[in-house]
Amino acid sequence: MSDGAPVLAVEGLRTSFGAVRAVDGVSFSVRRGETLCIVGESGSGKSATALSIMGLIPRAAGKVVDGTVRLAGRGDLRRLDDTSMAEVRGRDIGMVFQEPMSALNPVFRIGSQIGEPLRVHRGLSRREAHERAVELLAMVGVPSPAQRALDYPHQLSGGMRQRAVIAMAIACEPALILADEPTTALDVTIQAQILALFEDLQDRLGVAMVFITHDLRVVAEIADQVCVMYAGVVVEQGAARDVLRNPLHPYTQGLLGCVPRAGAGGTSRRLNAIPGTVPSLAALPQGCRFRSRCPHAFARCAEEEPPLLHQGGDGRAFRCWLTEAAA
Amino acid sequence: MLDYIAYRVAVLIPTLLAVSLAVFLVLHLVPGDPARNAAGPDAAEEDIELIREQFGLDQPLWRQYGIYLGNIVRGDLGESFRTRRPVLDEIVRRMPATLELAGFAMLFAVVVGVALGVVASMRPNSAIDSAVNGLSALGISAPVFFLGLLLMLLFSARLQWLPPSGRGTMAHLVLPTITLGLPYVATFARVARSTMLDVLSEDYIRTARAKGLVWRRVVWRHALINAAVPLVTLLGVYFGRLLGGAVIVETIFAWPGLGRLMVDGIIQRDINLVQGCILFFATAIVLVNLVVDLLYSVLDPRIARG
Ligand SMILES: Nc1ncnc2c1ncn2[C@@H]1O[C@H](COP(=O)(O)OP(=O)(O)O)[C@@H](O)[C@H]1O
Ligand code: SF4
Ligand SMILES: [Mg+2]
C-alpha cells in the first residue's frame, strides 16, 4: 500500500507559544497512499503540529522554533517565503479542520469557496471553478450538488459543511491531506459517514494523509501508522497494527485500556479516562512528562526524560525507561 | 422584502410625528416673541399684531400644532417669517449644498477611515498600526470648530491653495469636507481596526489561508466583507451626528446649506423655517437608517428578510 519516498517528513519539530512548548521535538513521515494518525488527549500539541506544518501558527501567538518539514518536491517548507508557502497551501497540502460550523466564510456561497483554490492555484475562470466545485461536491457525496453550490454555509448541516470543507481541501488534488479532528464535532452517525468518505477518497486519490484524532476507534479503523502524542512529544509511534496490538508505552496502554472490546456493547469512553491531567506545558516537570499519571513510575523517571527509543527497523519507537529496563 | 420596506416606511410616521411635536413645543415655549422679531426692531405694535394673526401665533398652542400638522400632510411647511417664502422652497434650494457636503464628508470618512483601519489590522502593534492609532486619537479629540479654523488658516490664509469660504468649485469643497469628515475618519479607522482584528481571528480566515490565499486577499476579500456589517451600522449612527456637525462647518466656511439656513432661522426666531429644517434633518436620518438596515441583508446572507 505504501511505497517510495515519504510525501511528508517532519524532523525535530518544535513550536512554542511564549513559554508553552506545545510541540517539543516531533518527528514522523508519511508516504503516498498511507494514513498516519496522530492521537492524544486534548492539549497534547496535535493541532499545533498540523498548523506548524502548514505555516499557520498565528504570528502574534507563537512560532515554529526548530525542525524541518520536508514535502516531496518542495524541500523544507520552513525555508519558503510567504508567497511560496501560500502556493503550497491548498495546492500541495489540503487541510480539513475540526469545526465545520465555523470553518466556512458565512458571506460566500459554498461553490465559490470550494472553487477559490482552483482559481488561485490553477487560474480557472469563475465559471470553470464553479463547475468543478459542483463536481467536487458530488464526489464527496453531497446530494443535489448544483443547488448546494449556490447555498450559503448556514443553509447546510454540519455534516454537509464538513463535506464541503473536504471538497475544498481536495480541489487541487494535493499530495497530502491534513485533517485535524474532522469528525470530532459531528454526530456519531455523521462521524462514521465522514470517516468512510476519507477512506474512500484516499483509495481513489492515493494521497498521503495525516489524520488527527483523540479517538482510538478511529485509529483502529483507518491508520497505517500512528503517533501517540503526550504533552508536546511523541511517546510512541509505529505501524498502527503493532502499536494497537502491543502498546509499549504506559500511556498508550492506558489509552487502549479505555477502549471497550469490539462487540462488548455500551458506549466507548474517550482518552481522557486515564486518571490525572496533562502537566502544564509552560512548566514541565523534570524527567518523564507522564510520570504524575504513570502507574509504573520509578526513581529514574523523575531524574531524566526518556529519549525516543527505536525498536526494530520499521519505525517502531517509544519513550519510556521502564521498557528499556525490561528489555 | 417589499413588505418589510412598507412596514419600515409606515414606522417612519410616528417617529416624525414625535419629532415634529418636540420641535414645535421647544420652539414655541422658549422665551421671545417671534412676531416682534419678524416685524423688525422699529415696527409698530399694530404691525406686530398683524403678523401674529397672519401666522396664527395668537391661537392656542394645541390649535397651532393641529394646523401645522394639517399643513405638513399637504406638503406645506408654512412660510418663513422673514422672507415670506414657502419654507419648503427654501429647504429645497439649500438642500443640494448640504447633501453634497455631508455626502463627500461621509465618503471621505468611510474610504479613508476603513482603509487605515484595515491596514492597521493587517499588522497589529506595528509602526503603521501605532501611527493610525495616534492619528485617530487626534482626529477624535480635535474640536470641529478649531480644526476648521486651523485648516482655513493654513491652506487658505497662509498657503493660499484653497478658497476659505463659499461654494462653487471642487476646491471649495475640500476644506469643509475634511473638517466635517476627519473626526469620522478617526472613528471608522478605530472601529474598522478592532472589527477586523476580531474577524481575522475567526476559523474561516484560517481556512482561507489554508486554501493558499495570500494575506492581502484574505484581508481585503474574506475578512473585510465580514467586518462590513458593524461598519455599516456605524454609518447609520454617525450620519445624524455628521449632519449636526454640518451646521457648524457650514457656518465656519460660509457654505450655503441647510445648516446655515437653520442657524440664521434660530437667530431670527423664524419658527417655521427652523421647524422645517429640523424635520428635514430628522427625515434624512431616519431614511439613512432604513437604507442601512436594508444593506444588512445584502451584506450578510444570514440576515434574510422574506
Ligand atoms: N494560539 C495559541 N496561543 C497560545 N497557546 C496556544 C495556542 N494554540 C495552542 N496553544 C497551546 O498549545 C498547546 C497545545 O495545543 P493544541 O495543539 O491545540 O492541542 P491539541 O490539538 O492536541 O488539543 C496547549 O497547551 C495550548 O494551550
Ligand atoms: S518513563 Fe517512567 S514515568 Fe515515564 S512512562 Fe515510563 S515508567 Fe512511566
Ligand atoms: Mg486540536
XYZ file of C-alpha atoms in Angstrom, chain B residues 85-94:
10
model
C -41.332 82.470 1.029
C -42.524 78.884 1.457
C -40.174 77.066 3.820
C -40.197 74.035 1.540
C -38.789 76.142 -1.295
C -36.037 77.472 0.944
C -35.149 73.955 2.038
C -35.147 72.541 -1.469
C -32.956 75.443 -2.596
C -30.352 74.824 0.123
